[in-house]
């Protein structure tokens, strides 16, 4: 099969393409961030500070689940969070405001960034593979936004609920800085979205022969350990939260094995038919 381009591109040409990829992606993110200025009340009051409300949907859901199974719901059914959010720097709120809008621009503009990435790697793909651009953008975007929702409705609330209710003594009052609070929300959302791209990453690694289904199955135990460590990093130090976060990541790993198997099988079929 013929590649997209017959001429070889030099290393400097690739760097130039990569530079423009970053420039265009940055401009789009900044442009979307500027548009988010007009809905900043919704972004902050509803989205960012939503998990701060004890009546947030996640807390109500876990509270009902604990009641359904007859488990003590003291931890899950928080009536109020004994903490306040404060700003300690002169430019703290303004800096947080700008970076939050930029983060929103990245999340919303992620499908465009994927499109730019696809254009960058497409010259190295076969004609048949380049026709998968639409599917690549759609599937990758769906996985990313599912991860974003998982981070926002699961990881962030679990973290806030734990740290807001944890107290070594009644003498200590929780006063969280605005930067630390918003950082928990943004990190949970973006990191989770990127983690959910695992099947796509495995697909391309399998295409270039760097990963095989046998390799993934062989080192499944190590993957489980890494997943548990990752879950322990992004969640509060309690077993229930770690298990809740680990389950979807492990499912993604198993899906990645199936994807790698399909890629290898298709590659062998093409070699036999050629």
PDB file of C-alpha atoms in Angstrom:
ATOM      1  CA  UNK A   1       0.000   0.000   0.000  1.00  0.00           C
ATOM      2  CA  UNK A   2       1.134   3.520  -0.741  1.00  0.00           C
ATOM      3  CA  UNK A   3       1.792   6.054   1.940  1.00  0.00           C
ATOM      4  CA  UNK A   4       0.177   9.457   1.878  1.00  0.00           C
ATOM      5  CA  UNK A   5       3.333  11.226   0.794  1.00  0.00           C
ATOM      6  CA  UNK A   6       5.934   9.842  -1.561  1.00  0.00           C
ATOM      7  CA  UNK A   7       8.729  12.186  -0.477  1.00  0.00           C
ATOM      8  CA  UNK A   8      10.564  11.770   2.765  1.00  0.00           C
ATOM      9  CA  UNK A   9      10.241  14.587   5.289  1.00  0.00           C
ATOM     10  CA  UNK A  10      13.371  15.730   7.082  1.00  0.00           C
ATOM     11  CA  UNK A  11      13.648  15.917  10.862  1.00  0.00           C
ATOM     12  CA  UNK A  12      13.414  19.709  10.671  1.00  0.00           C
ATOM     13  CA  UNK A  13      10.228  19.435   8.592  1.00  0.00           C
ATOM     14  CA  UNK A  14       8.675  17.274  11.300  1.00  0.00           C
ATOM     15  CA  UNK A  15       9.717  19.793  13.947  1.00  0.00           C
ATOM     16  CA  UNK A  16       8.163  22.585  11.901  1.00  0.00           C
ATOM     17  CA  UNK A  17       4.887  20.649  11.616  1.00  0.00           C
ATOM     18  CA  UNK A  18       4.969  19.956  15.346  1.00  0.00           C
ATOM     19  CA  UNK A  19       5.562  23.635  16.068  1.00  0.00           C
ATOM     20  CA  UNK A  20       2.540  24.686  14.045  1.00  0.00           C
ATOM     21  CA  UNK A  21       0.470  21.941  15.659  1.00  0.00           C
ATOM     22  CA  UNK A  22       1.265  23.443  19.054  1.00  0.00           C
ATOM     23  CA  UNK A  23       0.663  26.998  17.824  1.00  0.00           C
ATOM     24  CA  UNK A  24      -2.749  26.246  16.302  1.00  0.00           C
ATOM     25  CA  UNK A  25      -3.839  24.129  19.268  1.00  0.00           C
ATOM     26  CA  UNK A  26      -2.775  26.846  21.713  1.00  0.00           C
ATOM     27  CA  UNK A  27      -4.662  29.513  19.773  1.00  0.00           C
ATOM     28  CA  UNK A  28      -7.821  27.382  19.751  1.00  0.00           C
ATOM     29  CA  UNK A  29      -7.556  26.688  23.475  1.00  0.00           C
ATOM     30  CA  UNK A  30      -7.042  30.388  24.222  1.00  0.00           C
ATOM     31  CA  UNK A  31      -9.939  31.289  21.929  1.00  0.00           C
ATOM     32  CA  UNK A  32     -12.280  28.862  23.689  1.00  0.00           C
ATOM     33  CA  UNK A  33     -11.000  30.119  27.051  1.00  0.00           C
ATOM     34  CA  UNK A  34     -11.979  33.620  25.951  1.00  0.00           C
ATOM     35  CA  UNK A  35     -15.449  32.361  25.082  1.00  0.00           C
ATOM     36  CA  UNK A  36     -15.715  30.747  28.515  1.00  0.00           C
ATOM     37  CA  UNK A  37     -15.439  34.234  29.985  1.00  0.00           C
ATOM     38  CA  UNK A  38     -19.106  34.761  29.119  1.00  0.00           C
ATOM     39  CA  UNK A  39     -20.178  31.706  31.139  1.00  0.00           C
ATOM     40  CA  UNK A  40     -17.696  32.087  33.996  1.00  0.00           C
ATOM     41  CA  UNK A  41     -20.480  32.171  36.607  1.00  0.00           C
ATOM     42  CA  UNK A  42     -21.641  28.732  35.486  1.00  0.00           C
ATOM     43  CA  UNK A  43     -18.074  27.389  35.360  1.00  0.00           C
ATOM     44  CA  UNK A  44     -17.219  28.485  38.878  1.00  0.00           C
ATOM     45  CA  UNK A  45     -20.474  28.488  40.843  1.00  0.00           C
ATOM     46  CA  UNK A  46     -21.968  25.354  39.275  1.00  0.00           C
ATOM     47  CA  UNK A  47     -19.025  23.258  38.097  1.00  0.00           C
ATOM     48  CA  UNK A  48     -15.978  24.167  40.189  1.00  0.00           C
ATOM     49  CA  UNK A  49     -17.794  24.671  43.483  1.00  0.00           C
ATOM     50  CA  UNK A  50     -20.466  22.059  42.830  1.00  0.00           C
ATOM     51  CA  UNK A  51     -18.637  19.256  44.720  1.00  0.00           C
ATOM     52  CA  UNK A  52     -18.377  21.597  47.722  1.00  0.00           C
ATOM     53  CA  UNK A  53     -22.139  21.260  48.249  1.00  0.00           C
ATOM     54  CA  UNK A  54     -23.127  18.253  50.422  1.00  0.00           C
ATOM     55  CA  UNK A  55     -26.219  17.847  48.230  1.00  0.00           C
ATOM     56  CA  UNK A  56     -24.039  17.232  45.152  1.00  0.00           C
ATOM     57  CA  UNK A  57     -25.420  14.333  43.099  1.00  0.00           C
ATOM     58  CA  UNK A  58     -22.425  12.064  43.804  1.00  0.00           C
ATOM     59  CA  UNK A  59     -22.831  12.328  47.566  1.00  0.00           C
ATOM     60  CA  UNK A  60     -26.556  11.665  47.311  1.00  0.00           C
ATOM     61  CA  UNK A  61     -25.916   8.634  45.109  1.00  0.00           C
ATOM     62  CA  UNK A  62     -23.349   7.032  47.433  1.00  0.00           C
ATOM     63  CA  UNK A  63     -25.539   7.847  50.425  1.00  0.00           C
ATOM     64  CA  UNK A  64     -28.470   6.003  48.855  1.00  0.00           C
ATOM     65  CA  UNK A  65     -26.216   3.072  47.921  1.00  0.00           C
ATOM     66  CA  UNK A  66     -24.981   2.703  51.503  1.00  0.00           C
ATOM     67  CA  UNK A  67     -28.551   2.791  52.782  1.00  0.00           C
ATOM     68  CA  UNK A  68     -29.601   0.212  50.198  1.00  0.00           C
ATOM     69  CA  UNK A  69     -26.903  -2.236  51.354  1.00  0.00           C
ATOM     70  CA  UNK A  70     -27.458  -1.427  55.018  1.00  0.00           C
ATOM     71  CA  UNK A  71     -23.954  -0.040  55.483  1.00  0.00           C
ATOM     72  CA  UNK A  72     -23.035   2.768  57.835  1.00  0.00           C
ATOM     73  CA  UNK A  73     -23.374   5.899  55.702  1.00  0.00           C
ATOM     74  CA  UNK A  74     -21.666   8.348  58.030  1.00  0.00           C
ATOM     75  CA  UNK A  75     -18.824   8.898  55.576  1.00  0.00           C
ATOM     76  CA  UNK A  76     -20.933   8.862  52.408  1.00  0.00           C
ATOM     77  CA  UNK A  77     -23.854  10.932  53.724  1.00  0.00           C
ATOM     78  CA  UNK A  78     -22.129  14.160  54.678  1.00  0.00           C
ATOM     79  CA  UNK A  79     -24.591  16.752  55.977  1.00  0.00           C
ATOM     80  CA  UNK A  80     -22.112  19.616  55.757  1.00  0.00           C
ATOM     81  CA  UNK A  81     -18.459  20.177  55.019  1.00  0.00           C
ATOM     82  CA  UNK A  82     -16.561  21.894  57.764  1.00  0.00           C
ATOM     83  CA  UNK A  83     -14.123  23.868  55.648  1.00  0.00           C
ATOM     84  CA  UNK A  84     -13.756  27.294  54.086  1.00  0.00           C
ATOM     85  CA  UNK A  85     -12.032  28.347  50.891  1.00  0.00           C
ATOM     86  CA  UNK A  86      -9.765  31.348  51.176  1.00  0.00           C
ATOM     87  CA  UNK A  87      -7.434  33.390  49.017  1.00  0.00           C
ATOM     88  CA  UNK A  88      -4.030  34.240  50.468  1.00  0.00           C
ATOM     89  CA  UNK A  89      -2.310  35.934  47.531  1.00  0.00           C
ATOM     90  CA  UNK A  90      -2.971  39.357  46.082  1.00  0.00           C
ATOM     91  CA  UNK A  91      -3.302  37.994  42.547  1.00  0.00           C
ATOM     92  CA  UNK A  92      -4.429  34.541  43.651  1.00  0.00           C
ATOM     93  CA  UNK A  93      -8.026  34.698  42.491  1.00  0.00           C
ATOM     94  CA  UNK A  94      -7.150  36.385  39.196  1.00  0.00           C
ATOM     95  CA  UNK A  95      -4.436  33.840  38.376  1.00  0.00           C
ATOM     96  CA  UNK A  96      -6.731  30.955  39.312  1.00  0.00           C
ATOM     97  CA  UNK A  97      -9.493  32.504  37.198  1.00  0.00           C
ATOM     98  CA  UNK A  98      -7.322  32.692  34.074  1.00  0.00           C
ATOM     99  CA  UNK A  99      -5.879  29.188  34.392  1.00  0.00           C
ATOM    100  CA  UNK A 100      -9.295  27.699  35.048  1.00  0.00           C
ATOM    101  CA  UNK A 101     -10.613  29.229  31.835  1.00  0.00           C
ATOM    102  CA  UNK A 102      -7.581  27.899  29.960  1.00  0.00           C
ATOM    103  CA  UNK A 103      -8.222  24.437  31.438  1.00  0.00           C
ATOM    104  CA  UNK A 104     -11.840  24.676  30.306  1.00  0.00           C
ATOM    105  CA  UNK A 105     -10.576  25.666  26.858  1.00  0.00           C
ATOM    106  CA  UNK A 106      -8.346  22.580  26.762  1.00  0.00           C
ATOM    107  CA  UNK A 107     -11.163  20.238  27.780  1.00  0.00           C
ATOM    108  CA  UNK A 108     -13.673  21.693  25.324  1.00  0.00           C
ATOM    109  CA  UNK A 109     -11.106  21.979  22.531  1.00  0.00           C
ATOM    110  CA  UNK A 110      -9.692  18.482  23.000  1.00  0.00           C
ATOM    111  CA  UNK A 111     -11.362  17.081  19.823  1.00  0.00           C
ATOM    112  CA  UNK A 112      -9.621  19.786  17.765  1.00  0.00           C
ATOM    113  CA  UNK A 113      -6.282  18.935  19.406  1.00  0.00           C
ATOM    114  CA  UNK A 114      -6.880  15.310  18.439  1.00  0.00           C
ATOM    115  CA  UNK A 115      -7.533  16.412  14.870  1.00  0.00           C
ATOM    116  CA  UNK A 116      -4.216  18.277  14.815  1.00  0.00           C
ATOM    117  CA  UNK A 117      -2.426  15.223  16.216  1.00  0.00           C
ATOM    118  CA  UNK A 118      -4.039  13.059  13.541  1.00  0.00           C
ATOM    119  CA  UNK A 119      -2.883  15.409  10.775  1.00  0.00           C
ATOM    120  CA  UNK A 120       0.625  15.260  12.217  1.00  0.00           C
ATOM    121  CA  UNK A 121       0.858  11.449  12.237  1.00  0.00           C
ATOM    122  CA  UNK A 122      -1.230  10.770   9.108  1.00  0.00           C
ATOM    123  CA  UNK A 123       1.695  11.035   6.621  1.00  0.00           C
ATOM    124  CA  UNK A 124       3.156   7.895   8.229  1.00  0.00           C
ATOM    125  CA  UNK A 125      -0.076   5.921   7.844  1.00  0.00           C
ATOM    126  CA  UNK A 126      -1.427   3.848   4.981  1.00  0.00           C
ATOM    127  CA  UNK A 127      -4.311   5.064   2.850  1.00  0.00           C
ATOM    128  CA  UNK A 128      -6.747   2.693   4.548  1.00  0.00           C
ATOM    129  CA  UNK A 129      -5.658   3.895   7.993  1.00  0.00           C
ATOM    130  CA  UNK A 130      -5.982   7.577   7.076  1.00  0.00           C
ATOM    131  CA  UNK A 131      -9.638   7.022   6.246  1.00  0.00           C
ATOM    132  CA  UNK A 132     -10.175   6.219   9.927  1.00  0.00           C
ATOM    133  CA  UNK A 133      -9.650   9.869  10.900  1.00  0.00           C
ATOM    134  CA  UNK A 134     -13.325  10.411  11.701  1.00  0.00           C
ATOM    135  CA  UNK A 135     -13.541   7.316  13.869  1.00  0.00           C
ATOM    136  CA  UNK A 136     -10.302   8.206  15.633  1.00  0.00           C
ATOM    137  CA  UNK A 137     -11.549  11.687  16.536  1.00  0.00           C
ATOM    138  CA  UNK A 138     -14.988  10.469  17.638  1.00  0.00           C
ATOM    139  CA  UNK A 139     -13.823   7.482  19.700  1.00  0.00           C
ATOM    140  CA  UNK A 140     -10.931   9.357  21.310  1.00  0.00           C
ATOM    141  CA  UNK A 141     -13.165  12.307  22.158  1.00  0.00           C
ATOM    142  CA  UNK A 142     -15.847  10.069  23.650  1.00  0.00           C
ATOM    143  CA  UNK A 143     -13.270   8.273  25.809  1.00  0.00           C
ATOM    144  CA  UNK A 144     -11.809  11.588  26.931  1.00  0.00           C
ATOM    145  CA  UNK A 145     -15.160  13.102  27.898  1.00  0.00           C
ATOM    146  CA  UNK A 146     -16.197   9.915  29.699  1.00  0.00           C
ATOM    147  CA  UNK A 147     -12.975  10.217  31.656  1.00  0.00           C
ATOM    148  CA  UNK A 148     -13.695  13.886  32.355  1.00  0.00           C
ATOM    149  CA  UNK A 149     -17.133  13.006  33.712  1.00  0.00           C
ATOM    150  CA  UNK A 150     -15.654  10.179  35.781  1.00  0.00           C
ATOM    151  CA  UNK A 151     -13.057  12.537  37.238  1.00  0.00           C
ATOM    152  CA  UNK A 152     -15.636  15.207  38.016  1.00  0.00           C
ATOM    153  CA  UNK A 153     -18.419  13.029  39.411  1.00  0.00           C
ATOM    154  CA  UNK A 154     -16.297  10.363  41.125  1.00  0.00           C
ATOM    155  CA  UNK A 155     -12.658  11.238  41.805  1.00  0.00           C
ATOM    156  CA  UNK A 156     -13.088  14.925  42.712  1.00  0.00           C
ATOM    157  CA  UNK A 157     -16.069  14.424  45.081  1.00  0.00           C
ATOM    158  CA  UNK A 158     -14.402  11.478  46.802  1.00  0.00           C
ATOM    159  CA  UNK A 159     -11.278  13.547  47.388  1.00  0.00           C
ATOM    160  CA  UNK A 160     -13.142  16.607  48.619  1.00  0.00           C
ATOM    161  CA  UNK A 161     -15.457  14.562  50.822  1.00  0.00           C
ATOM    162  CA  UNK A 162     -12.526  12.807  52.474  1.00  0.00           C
ATOM    163  CA  UNK A 163     -10.311  15.826  53.079  1.00  0.00           C
ATOM    164  CA  UNK A 164     -13.219  18.054  54.090  1.00  0.00           C
ATOM    165  CA  UNK A 165     -14.413  15.613  56.742  1.00  0.00           C
ATOM    166  CA  UNK A 166     -10.984  14.472  57.952  1.00  0.00           C
ATOM    167  CA  UNK A 167      -9.869  16.186  61.117  1.00  0.00           C
ATOM    168  CA  UNK A 168      -7.162  15.251  63.600  1.00  0.00           C
ATOM    169  CA  UNK A 169      -8.727  17.416  66.286  1.00  0.00           C
ATOM    170  CA  UNK A 170     -11.649  19.757  66.842  1.00  0.00           C
ATOM    171  CA  UNK A 171      -9.067  22.424  67.546  1.00  0.00           C
ATOM    172  CA  UNK A 172      -8.035  22.432  63.878  1.00  0.00           C
ATOM    173  CA  UNK A 173     -10.137  24.301  61.344  1.00  0.00           C
ATOM    174  CA  UNK A 174      -9.918  23.440  57.655  1.00  0.00           C
ATOM    175  CA  UNK A 175      -9.066  26.528  55.611  1.00  0.00           C
ATOM    176  CA  UNK A 176      -8.298  25.443  52.067  1.00  0.00           C
ATOM    177  CA  UNK A 177      -6.668  27.871  49.662  1.00  0.00           C
ATOM    178  CA  UNK A 178      -8.502  28.560  46.433  1.00  0.00           C
ATOM    179  CA  UNK A 179      -5.530  27.239  44.444  1.00  0.00           C
ATOM    180  CA  UNK A 180      -5.462  23.883  46.249  1.00  0.00           C
ATOM    181  CA  UNK A 181      -9.210  23.394  45.942  1.00  0.00           C
ATOM    182  CA  UNK A 182      -9.406  24.251  42.244  1.00  0.00           C
ATOM    183  CA  UNK A 183      -6.284  22.169  41.606  1.00  0.00           C
ATOM    184  CA  UNK A 184      -8.057  19.073  42.963  1.00  0.00           C
ATOM    185  CA  UNK A 185     -10.968  19.647  40.579  1.00  0.00           C
ATOM    186  CA  UNK A 186      -8.842  20.391  37.508  1.00  0.00           C
ATOM    187  CA  UNK A 187      -6.355  17.582  38.121  1.00  0.00           C
ATOM    188  CA  UNK A 188      -9.124  15.041  38.697  1.00  0.00           C
ATOM    189  CA  UNK A 189     -10.896  16.045  35.494  1.00  0.00           C
ATOM    190  CA  UNK A 190      -7.965  16.358  33.080  1.00  0.00           C
ATOM    191  CA  UNK A 191      -5.906  13.442  34.438  1.00  0.00           C
ATOM    192  CA  UNK A 192      -8.914  11.135  34.338  1.00  0.00           C
ATOM    193  CA  UNK A 193      -9.735  12.213  30.791  1.00  0.00           C
ATOM    194  CA  UNK A 194      -6.199  11.455  29.618  1.00  0.00           C
ATOM    195  CA  UNK A 195      -6.098   8.094  31.435  1.00  0.00           C
ATOM    196  CA  UNK A 196      -9.237   7.044  29.570  1.00  0.00           C
ATOM    197  CA  UNK A 197      -7.262   7.447  26.334  1.00  0.00           C
ATOM    198  CA  UNK A 198      -5.382   4.240  27.212  1.00  0.00           C
ATOM    199  CA  UNK A 199      -7.114   2.076  24.536  1.00  0.00           C
ATOM    200  CA  UNK A 200      -6.171   4.603  21.835  1.00  0.00           C
ATOM    201  CA  UNK A 201      -2.554   4.705  23.019  1.00  0.00           C
ATOM    202  CA  UNK A 202      -2.371   0.907  23.045  1.00  0.00           C
ATOM    203  CA  UNK A 203      -3.857   0.811  19.537  1.00  0.00           C
ATOM    204  CA  UNK A 204      -1.049   2.923  18.087  1.00  0.00           C
ATOM    205  CA  UNK A 205       1.638   1.127  20.103  1.00  0.00           C
ATOM    206  CA  UNK A 206       0.320  -2.166  18.755  1.00  0.00           C
ATOM    207  CA  UNK A 207       0.302  -0.764  15.205  1.00  0.00           C
ATOM    208  CA  UNK A 208       4.010   0.010  15.377  1.00  0.00           C
ATOM    209  CA  UNK A 209       4.801  -3.293  17.072  1.00  0.00           C
ATOM    210  CA  UNK A 210       5.838  -1.881  20.444  1.00  0.00           C
ATOM    211  CA  UNK A 211       3.059  -3.700  22.311  1.00  0.00           C
ATOM    212  CA  UNK A 212       1.472  -7.111  21.797  1.00  0.00           C
ATOM    213  CA  UNK A 213      -1.524  -8.732  23.513  1.00  0.00           C
ATOM    214  CA  UNK A 214       0.828 -11.407  24.867  1.00  0.00           C
ATOM    215  CA  UNK A 215       2.970  -8.716  26.480  1.00  0.00           C
ATOM    216  CA  UNK A 216      -0.070  -7.062  28.076  1.00  0.00           C
ATOM    217  CA  UNK A 217      -1.379 -10.378  29.390  1.00  0.00           C
ATOM    218  CA  UNK A 218       2.037 -11.419  30.705  1.00  0.00           C
ATOM    219  CA  UNK A 219       2.463  -8.230  32.712  1.00  0.00           C
ATOM    220  CA  UNK A 220      -1.159  -7.932  33.830  1.00  0.00           C
ATOM    221  CA  UNK A 221      -0.116  -8.374  37.476  1.00  0.00           C
ATOM    222  CA  UNK A 222       2.284  -5.461  37.251  1.00  0.00           C
ATOM    223  CA  UNK A 223      -0.408  -3.414  35.521  1.00  0.00           C
ATOM    224  CA  UNK A 224      -2.805  -4.098  38.391  1.00  0.00           C
ATOM    225  CA  UNK A 225      -0.197  -2.882  40.883  1.00  0.00           C
ATOM    226  CA  UNK A 226       0.417   0.266  38.826  1.00  0.00           C
ATOM    227  CA  UNK A 227      -3.326   0.890  38.562  1.00  0.00           C
ATOM    228  CA  UNK A 228      -3.718   0.553  42.329  1.00  0.00           C
ATOM    229  CA  UNK A 229      -0.805   2.931  42.900  1.00  0.00           C
ATOM    230  CA  UNK A 230      -2.297   5.399  40.427  1.00  0.00           C
ATOM    231  CA  UNK A 231      -5.670   5.145  42.159  1.00  0.00           C
ATOM    232  CA  UNK A 232      -3.996   5.704  45.536  1.00  0.00           C
ATOM    233  CA  UNK A 233      -2.353   8.875  44.194  1.00  0.00           C
ATOM    234  CA  UNK A 234      -5.473  10.471  42.710  1.00  0.00           C
ATOM    235  CA  UNK A 235      -7.902   9.426  45.456  1.00  0.00           C
ATOM    236  CA  UNK A 236      -8.104   9.759  49.242  1.00  0.00           C
ATOM    237  CA  UNK A 237      -6.256   7.103  51.264  1.00  0.00           C
ATOM    238  CA  UNK A 238      -9.252   4.855  51.830  1.00  0.00           C
ATOM    239  CA  UNK A 239      -9.780   1.439  50.267  1.00  0.00           C
ATOM    240  CA  UNK A 240     -13.322   2.063  49.007  1.00  0.00           C
ATOM    241  CA  UNK A 241     -12.321   5.100  46.932  1.00  0.00           C
ATOM    242  CA  UNK A 242      -9.296   3.325  45.496  1.00  0.00           C
ATOM    243  CA  UNK A 243     -11.382   0.341  44.409  1.00  0.00           C
ATOM    244  CA  UNK A 244     -14.037   2.575  42.827  1.00  0.00           C
ATOM    245  CA  UNK A 245     -11.380   4.360  40.771  1.00  0.00           C
ATOM    246  CA  UNK A 246      -9.375   1.217  39.971  1.00  0.00           C
ATOM    247  CA  UNK A 247     -12.262  -0.755  38.444  1.00  0.00           C
ATOM    248  CA  UNK A 248     -12.818   1.382  35.297  1.00  0.00           C
ATOM    249  CA  UNK A 249      -9.060   1.709  34.729  1.00  0.00           C
ATOM    250  CA  UNK A 250      -8.660  -2.064  34.914  1.00  0.00           C
ATOM    251  CA  UNK A 251     -11.565  -2.463  32.471  1.00  0.00           C
ATOM    252  CA  UNK A 252      -9.785  -0.073  30.098  1.00  0.00           C
ATOM    253  CA  UNK A 253      -6.656  -2.208  30.392  1.00  0.00           C
ATOM    254  CA  UNK A 254      -8.581  -5.348  29.477  1.00  0.00           C
ATOM    255  CA  UNK A 255     -10.199  -3.541  26.539  1.00  0.00           C
ATOM    256  CA  UNK A 256      -6.718  -2.462  25.450  1.00  0.00           C
ATOM    257  CA  UNK A 257      -5.637  -6.123  25.363  1.00  0.00           C
ATOM    258  CA  UNK A 258      -8.547  -6.941  23.043  1.00  0.00           C
ATOM    259  CA  UNK A 259      -7.681  -3.969  20.838  1.00  0.00           C
ATOM    260  CA  UNK A 260      -4.039  -5.050  20.618  1.00  0.00           C
ATOM    261  CA  UNK A 261      -5.163  -8.576  19.689  1.00  0.00           C
ATOM    262  CA  UNK A 262      -7.353  -7.237  16.874  1.00  0.00           C
ATOM    263  CA  UNK A 263      -4.528  -5.047  15.560  1.00  0.00           C
ATOM    264  CA  UNK A 264      -2.063  -7.938  15.522  1.00  0.00           C
ATOM    265  CA  UNK A 265      -4.609 -10.254  13.883  1.00  0.00           C
ATOM    266  CA  UNK A 266      -5.367  -7.723  11.142  1.00  0.00           C
ATOM    267  CA  UNK A 267      -1.651  -7.178  10.528  1.00  0.00           C
ATOM    268  CA  UNK A 268      -1.092 -10.921  10.075  1.00  0.00           C
ATOM    269  CA  UNK A 269      -4.086 -11.153   7.723  1.00  0.00           C
ATOM    270  CA  UNK A 270      -2.719  -8.329   5.558  1.00  0.00           C
ATOM    271  CA  UNK A 271       0.719  -9.977   5.407  1.00  0.00           C
ATOM    272  CA  UNK A 272      -0.799 -13.277   4.280  1.00  0.00           C
ATOM    273  CA  UNK A 273      -2.979 -11.621   1.623  1.00  0.00           C
ATOM    274  CA  UNK A 274      -0.133  -9.521   0.192  1.00  0.00           C
TER     275      UNK A 274
END
